[in-house]
PDB file of C-alpha atoms and ligand atoms in Angstrom:
ATOM      1  CA  MET Z1190     -84.797  35.054-153.498  1.00 44.00           C
ATOM      2  CA  SER Z1191     -85.933  36.745-157.059  1.00 46.00           C
ATOM      3  CA  ASP Z1192     -84.014  39.605-158.283  1.00 49.00           C
ATOM      4  CA  GLY Z1193     -85.407  41.694-156.127  1.00 54.00           C
ATOM      5  CA  ARG Z1194     -87.680  43.743-159.005  1.00 67.00           C
ATOM      6  CA  LYS Z1195     -89.950  40.693-160.827  1.00 91.00           C
ATOM      7  CA  LEU Z1196     -92.657  39.146-159.015  1.00 97.00           C
ATOM      8  CA  GLY Z1197     -91.739  35.172-159.558  1.00 98.00           C
ATOM      9  CA  ILE Z1198     -94.826  32.557-159.424  1.00 98.00           C
ATOM     10  CA  LEU Z1199     -94.876  28.912-159.835  1.00 98.00           C
ATOM     11  CA  VAL Z1200     -97.318  26.985-161.085  1.00 98.00           C
ATOM     12  CA  LEU Z1201     -97.264  23.251-160.287  1.00 98.00           C
ATOM     13  CA  HIS Z1202     -99.668  20.771-161.947  1.00 98.00           C
ATOM     14  CA  GLY Z1203     -99.815  17.088-160.437  1.00 98.00           C
ATOM     15  CA  PRO Z1204    -100.627  13.839-161.722  1.00 98.00           C
ATOM     16  CA  ASN Z1205    -103.302  13.146-164.965  1.00 98.00           C
ATOM     17  CA  LEU Z1206    -103.687  16.897-165.197  1.00 98.00           C
ATOM     18  CA  ASN Z1207    -101.831  16.625-168.608  1.00 98.00           C
ATOM     19  CA  LEU Z1208    -104.593  14.712-169.939  1.00 96.00           C
ATOM     20  CA  LEU Z1209    -106.830  17.292-169.555  1.00 98.00           C
ATOM     21  CA  GLY Z1210    -109.149  17.703-172.599  1.00 95.00           C
ATOM     22  CA  THR Z1211    -109.979  13.906-172.662  1.00 95.00           C
ATOM     23  CA  ARG Z1212    -109.902  13.211-169.494  1.00 93.00           C
ATOM     24  CA  GLU Z1213    -113.311  12.439-168.130  1.00 94.00           C
ATOM     25  CA  VAL Z1214    -114.793  15.313-169.691  1.00 95.00           C
ATOM     26  CA  ALA Z1215    -117.832  15.156-168.115  1.00 94.00           C
ATOM     27  CA  VAL Z1216    -116.095  16.194-164.963  1.00 95.00           C
ATOM     28  CA  TYR Z1217    -112.690  18.356-165.724  1.00 96.00           C
ATOM     29  CA  GLY Z1218    -114.633  19.813-168.889  1.00 94.00           C
ATOM     30  CA  HIS Z1219    -112.832  20.042-172.846  1.00 96.00           C
ATOM     31  CA  THR Z1220    -110.135  22.839-171.637  1.00 97.00           C
ATOM     32  CA  ARG Z1221    -106.828  21.117-172.461  1.00 98.00           C
ATOM     33  CA  LEU Z1222    -103.566  22.332-169.594  1.00 98.00           C
ATOM     34  CA  GLU Z1223    -101.977  23.974-172.950  1.00 98.00           C
ATOM     35  CA  GLU Z1224    -104.645  25.939-172.829  1.00 98.00           C
ATOM     36  CA  ILE Z1225    -104.845  27.001-169.397  1.00 98.00           C
ATOM     37  CA  ASN Z1226    -100.605  27.640-169.251  1.00 98.00           C
ATOM     38  CA  ARG Z1227    -101.159  30.101-172.190  1.00 98.00           C
ATOM     39  CA  ALA Z1228    -103.993  32.238-170.483  1.00 98.00           C
ATOM     40  CA  LEU Z1229    -102.031  31.835-167.101  1.00 98.00           C
ATOM     41  CA  GLU Z1230     -98.744  33.005-169.214  1.00 98.00           C
ATOM     42  CA  ALA Z1231    -100.720  35.880-170.484  1.00 98.00           C
ATOM     43  CA  ARG Z1232    -102.055  37.034-167.357  1.00 98.00           C
ATOM     44  CA  ALA Z1233     -98.569  36.332-166.011  1.00 98.00           C
ATOM     45  CA  GLU Z1234     -97.291  38.720-168.417  1.00 97.00           C
ATOM     46  CA  ALA Z1235    -100.096  41.494-167.808  1.00 97.00           C
ATOM     47  CA  HIS Z1236     -99.448  41.870-164.321  1.00 97.00           C
ATOM     48  CA  GLY Z1237     -95.644  41.496-165.296  1.00 97.00           C
ATOM     49  CA  VAL Z1238     -94.660  38.391-163.471  1.00 97.00           C
ATOM     50  CA  ARG Z1239     -92.410  35.790-164.006  1.00 98.00           C
ATOM     51  CA  MET Z1240     -93.858  32.788-164.265  1.00 98.00           C
ATOM     52  CA  GLU Z1241     -92.602  28.851-164.910  1.00 98.00           C
ATOM     53  CA  ILE Z1242     -95.126  25.974-164.959  1.00 98.00           C
ATOM     54  CA  VAL Z1243     -94.683  22.548-164.120  1.00 98.00           C
ATOM     55  CA  GLN Z1244     -96.817  19.680-164.966  1.00 98.00           C
ATOM     56  CA  SER Z1245     -95.495  16.417-163.600  1.00 98.00           C
ATOM     57  CA  ASN Z1246     -96.882  12.732-162.716  1.00 98.00           C
ATOM     58  CA  HIS Z1247     -94.197  12.062-160.225  1.00 98.00           C
ATOM     59  CA  GLU Z1248     -94.656  13.368-156.195  1.00 98.00           C
ATOM     60  CA  GLY Z1249     -90.639  13.866-156.553  1.00 98.00           C
ATOM     61  CA  GLU Z1250     -90.451  15.943-159.134  1.00 98.00           C
ATOM     62  CA  LEU Z1251     -93.471  18.383-158.248  1.00 98.00           C
ATOM     63  CA  ILE Z1252     -91.408  18.348-154.677  1.00 98.00           C
ATOM     64  CA  ASP Z1253     -87.966  19.271-156.379  1.00 98.00           C
ATOM     65  CA  ALA Z1254     -90.181  21.923-158.221  1.00 98.00           C
ATOM     66  CA  ILE Z1255     -91.459  23.389-154.973  1.00 98.00           C
ATOM     67  CA  HIS Z1256     -87.713  23.019-153.358  1.00 98.00           C
ATOM     68  CA  ARG Z1257     -85.734  24.871-155.946  1.00 98.00           C
ATOM     69  CA  ALA Z1258     -88.565  27.940-156.322  1.00 98.00           C
ATOM     70  CA  ARG Z1259     -87.233  29.129-152.691  1.00 97.00           C
ATOM     71  CA  ASP Z1260     -84.680  30.267-155.187  1.00 97.00           C
ATOM     72  CA  TRP Z1261     -86.626  32.875-157.196  1.00 98.00           C
ATOM     73  CA  ALA Z1262     -90.563  32.781-156.748  1.00 98.00           C
ATOM     74  CA  HIS Z1263     -92.724  34.647-154.463  1.00 98.00           C
ATOM     75  CA  GLY Z1264     -95.399  32.329-154.555  1.00 98.00           C
ATOM     76  CA  ILE Z1265     -97.116  28.720-155.885  1.00 98.00           C
ATOM     77  CA  ILE Z1266    -100.176  27.801-157.218  1.00 99.00           C
ATOM     78  CA  ILE Z1267    -100.261  24.439-156.979  1.00 98.00           C
ATOM     79  CA  ASN Z1268    -103.273  21.864-158.110  1.00 98.00           C
ATOM     80  CA  PRO Z1269    -101.965  18.701-156.295  1.00 98.00           C
ATOM     81  CA  ALA Z1270    -104.728  16.255-158.238  1.00 98.00           C
ATOM     82  CA  ALA Z1271    -104.388  12.862-156.403  1.00 98.00           C
ATOM     83  CA  TYR Z1272    -101.502  13.672-154.079  1.00 98.00           C
ATOM     84  CA  THR Z1273    -103.877  16.141-152.624  1.00 98.00           C
ATOM     85  CA  HIS Z1274    -105.126  13.126-150.869  1.00 98.00           C
ATOM     86  CA  THR Z1275    -102.647  11.260-150.072  1.00 98.00           C
ATOM     87  CA  SER Z1276     -98.918  12.740-149.966  1.00 98.00           C
ATOM     88  CA  VAL Z1277     -97.884  13.960-146.739  1.00 98.00           C
ATOM     89  CA  ALA Z1278     -94.380  14.780-148.529  1.00 98.00           C
ATOM     90  CA  LEU Z1279     -95.742  17.595-150.778  1.00 98.00           C
ATOM     91  CA  ARG Z1280     -97.622  19.043-147.981  1.00 98.00           C
ATOM     92  CA  ASP Z1281     -94.052  18.874-145.697  1.00 98.00           C
ATOM     93  CA  ALA Z1282     -92.656  20.552-148.941  1.00 98.00           C
ATOM     94  CA  LEU Z1283     -94.888  23.708-149.018  1.00 98.00           C
ATOM     95  CA  ALA Z1284     -94.486  23.894-145.349  1.00 98.00           C
ATOM     96  CA  ALA Z1285     -90.787  23.909-145.744  1.00 98.00           C
ATOM     97  CA  VAL Z1286     -90.598  26.573-148.406  1.00 98.00           C
ATOM     98  CA  GLY Z1287     -92.951  28.447-146.393  1.00 96.00           C
ATOM     99  CA  LEU Z1288     -94.130  30.920-149.396  1.00 98.00           C
ATOM    100  CA  PRO Z1289     -97.787  31.751-149.685  1.00 98.00           C
ATOM    101  CA  ALA Z1290     -99.327  29.071-151.844  1.00 98.00           C
ATOM    102  CA  VAL Z1291    -102.820  28.948-153.487  1.00 98.00           C
ATOM    103  CA  GLU Z1292    -104.373  25.153-154.017  1.00 98.00           C
ATOM    104  CA  VAL Z1293    -106.665  24.953-156.981  1.00 98.00           C
ATOM    105  CA  HIS Z1294    -108.940  22.171-157.848  1.00 98.00           C
ATOM    106  CA  LEU Z1295    -110.944  22.655-161.536  1.00 98.00           C
ATOM    107  CA  SER Z1296    -113.939  20.221-160.282  1.00 98.00           C
ATOM    108  CA  ASN Z1297    -115.366  21.054-156.553  1.00 98.00           C
ATOM    109  CA  VAL Z1298    -113.808  18.213-154.796  1.00 98.00           C
ATOM    110  CA  HIS Z1299    -116.639  18.441-151.769  1.00 98.00           C
ATOM    111  CA  ALA Z1300    -119.604  17.257-154.370  1.00 97.00           C
ATOM    112  CA  ARG Z1301    -117.439  14.306-155.587  1.00 97.00           C
ATOM    113  CA  GLU Z1302    -116.264  10.982-153.804  1.00 97.00           C
ATOM    114  CA  PRO Z1303    -115.870  11.462-149.803  1.00 98.00           C
ATOM    115  CA  PHE Z1304    -111.982  10.167-149.934  1.00 96.00           C
ATOM    116  CA  ARG Z1305    -111.515  14.195-152.347  1.00 98.00           C
ATOM    117  CA  HIS Z1306    -112.968  15.839-149.074  1.00 98.00           C
ATOM    118  CA  ARG Z1307    -109.935  15.635-146.874  1.00 98.00           C
ATOM    119  CA  SER Z1308    -106.877  17.767-148.649  1.00 98.00           C
ATOM    120  CA  LEU Z1309    -103.458  17.259-146.871  1.00 98.00           C
ATOM    121  CA  THR Z1310    -101.991  20.308-148.215  1.00 98.00           C
ATOM    122  CA  ALA Z1311    -105.011  22.459-147.735  1.00 98.00           C
ATOM    123  CA  PRO Z1312    -103.464  23.252-143.909  1.00 98.00           C
ATOM    124  CA  VAL Z1313     -99.969  24.874-145.236  1.00 98.00           C
ATOM    125  CA  VAL Z1314    -101.457  26.917-148.082  1.00 98.00           C
ATOM    126  CA  TRP Z1315    -102.876  30.553-148.033  1.00 98.00           C
ATOM    127  CA  GLY Z1316    -106.049  29.345-149.861  1.00 98.00           C
ATOM    128  CA  GLN Z1317    -108.468  26.995-151.755  1.00 98.00           C
ATOM    129  CA  ILE Z1318    -110.185  27.829-154.959  1.00 98.00           C
ATOM    130  CA  VAL Z1319    -112.640  24.760-155.995  1.00 98.00           C
ATOM    131  CA  GLY Z1320    -114.946  24.004-158.428  1.00 98.00           C
ATOM    132  CA  PHE Z1321    -114.673  26.994-161.182  1.00 98.00           C
ATOM    133  CA  GLY Z1322    -112.493  25.282-163.668  1.00 97.00           C
ATOM    134  CA  PRO Z1323    -109.686  26.459-165.541  1.00 98.00           C
ATOM    135  CA  LEU Z1324    -110.694  29.980-164.157  1.00 98.00           C
ATOM    136  CA  GLY Z1325    -109.427  28.728-160.526  1.00 98.00           C
ATOM    137  CA  TYR Z1326    -105.749  29.174-161.848  1.00 98.00           C
ATOM    138  CA  LEU Z1327    -106.517  33.062-162.899  1.00 98.00           C
ATOM    139  CA  LEU Z1328    -107.806  33.638-160.484  1.00 98.00           C
ATOM    140  CA  ALA Z1329    -105.370  32.564-157.589  1.00 98.00           C
ATOM    141  CA  LEU Z1330    -102.700  34.043-159.886  1.00 98.00           C
ATOM    142  CA  ASP Z1331    -104.538  37.641-159.164  1.00 98.00           C
ATOM    143  CA  ALA Z1332    -105.031  36.726-155.328  1.00 98.00           C
ATOM    144  CA  LEU Z1333    -101.479  36.042-155.495  1.00 98.00           C
ATOM    145  CA  VAL Z1334    -100.090  39.115-156.849  1.00 98.00           C
ATOM    146  CA  ASP Z1335    -102.790  40.928-155.207  1.00 97.00           C
ATOM    147  CA  ARG Z1336    -101.007  39.741-151.701  1.00 97.00           C
ATOM    148  CA  LEU Z1337     -97.582  40.012-153.168  1.00 97.00           C
ATOM    149  CA  THR Z1338     -97.714  43.533-154.253  1.00 94.00           C
ATOM    150  CA  LYS Z1339     -99.461  44.564-150.681  1.00 89.00           C
ATOM    151  CA  HIS Z1340     -96.845  42.861-148.736  1.00 71.00           C
ATOM    152  CA  ALA Z1341     -93.269  43.393-149.327  1.00 56.00           C
ATOM    153  CA  THR Z1342     -91.836  40.504-150.545  1.00 49.00           C
TER     154      THR Z1342
HETATM  155  C1  DQA Q2814    -108.532  17.286-158.990  1.00 80.38           C
HETATM  156  C2  DQA Q2814    -109.052  16.975-158.391  1.00 80.38           C
HETATM  157  C3  DQA Q2814    -108.756  15.590-157.875  1.00 80.38           C
HETATM  158  O1  DQA Q2814    -109.405  14.833-156.809  1.00 80.38           O
HETATM  159  C4  DQA Q2814    -107.984  14.586-158.782  1.00 80.38           C
HETATM  160  O2  DQA Q2814    -107.512  13.706-158.404  1.00 80.38           O
HETATM  161  C5  DQA Q2814    -107.551  15.061-159.736  1.00 80.38           C
HETATM  162  C6  DQA Q2814    -107.974  16.472-160.180  1.00 80.38           C
HETATM  163  C7  DQA Q2814    -109.129  18.523-159.528  1.00 80.38           C
HETATM  164  O3  DQA Q2814    -108.502  19.833-160.316  1.00 80.38           O
HETATM  165  O4  DQA Q2814    -110.540  18.649-159.855  1.00 80.38           O
HETATM  166  O5  DQA Q2814    -106.654  14.736-160.480  1.00 80.38           O
HETATM  167  O6  DQA Q2814    -107.497  18.202-157.890  1.00 80.38           O
END
């Protein structure tokens, strides 16, 4: 895992999040994924963290990125989007690599349709940040950096 000097954090965006800014703006707002990623990269640089960001609409690609993270990352930030509610495979991948992960949702999924109230991934992540919009990703990064710098990596 990693070069032993720099913390590595993988950021994963699930299906349809590439459409942020134009997609259901009443729910997800006007911020584009590119803006979220730029803010994350700036914060990662300030923390001295190596960050890789992956967006995919394909379950297997997200799983492959989680597997690869074993070789270089110390933590994961993931918005599994709709796969949150359906994907045993994504949950198993997170459990298999065992890296501390923070699950982020832009919207407050608990205030929405009942099918969004259940997360298959929540039991295998360190914590969840829900309903804070794009800020949630930055809070997740700060939380992971705090944890990873306090615990030996
Ligand atoms: C989401 C919530 C999910 O229920 C939904 O399928 C998404 C986005 C969020 O960030 O609020 O695509 O993960």
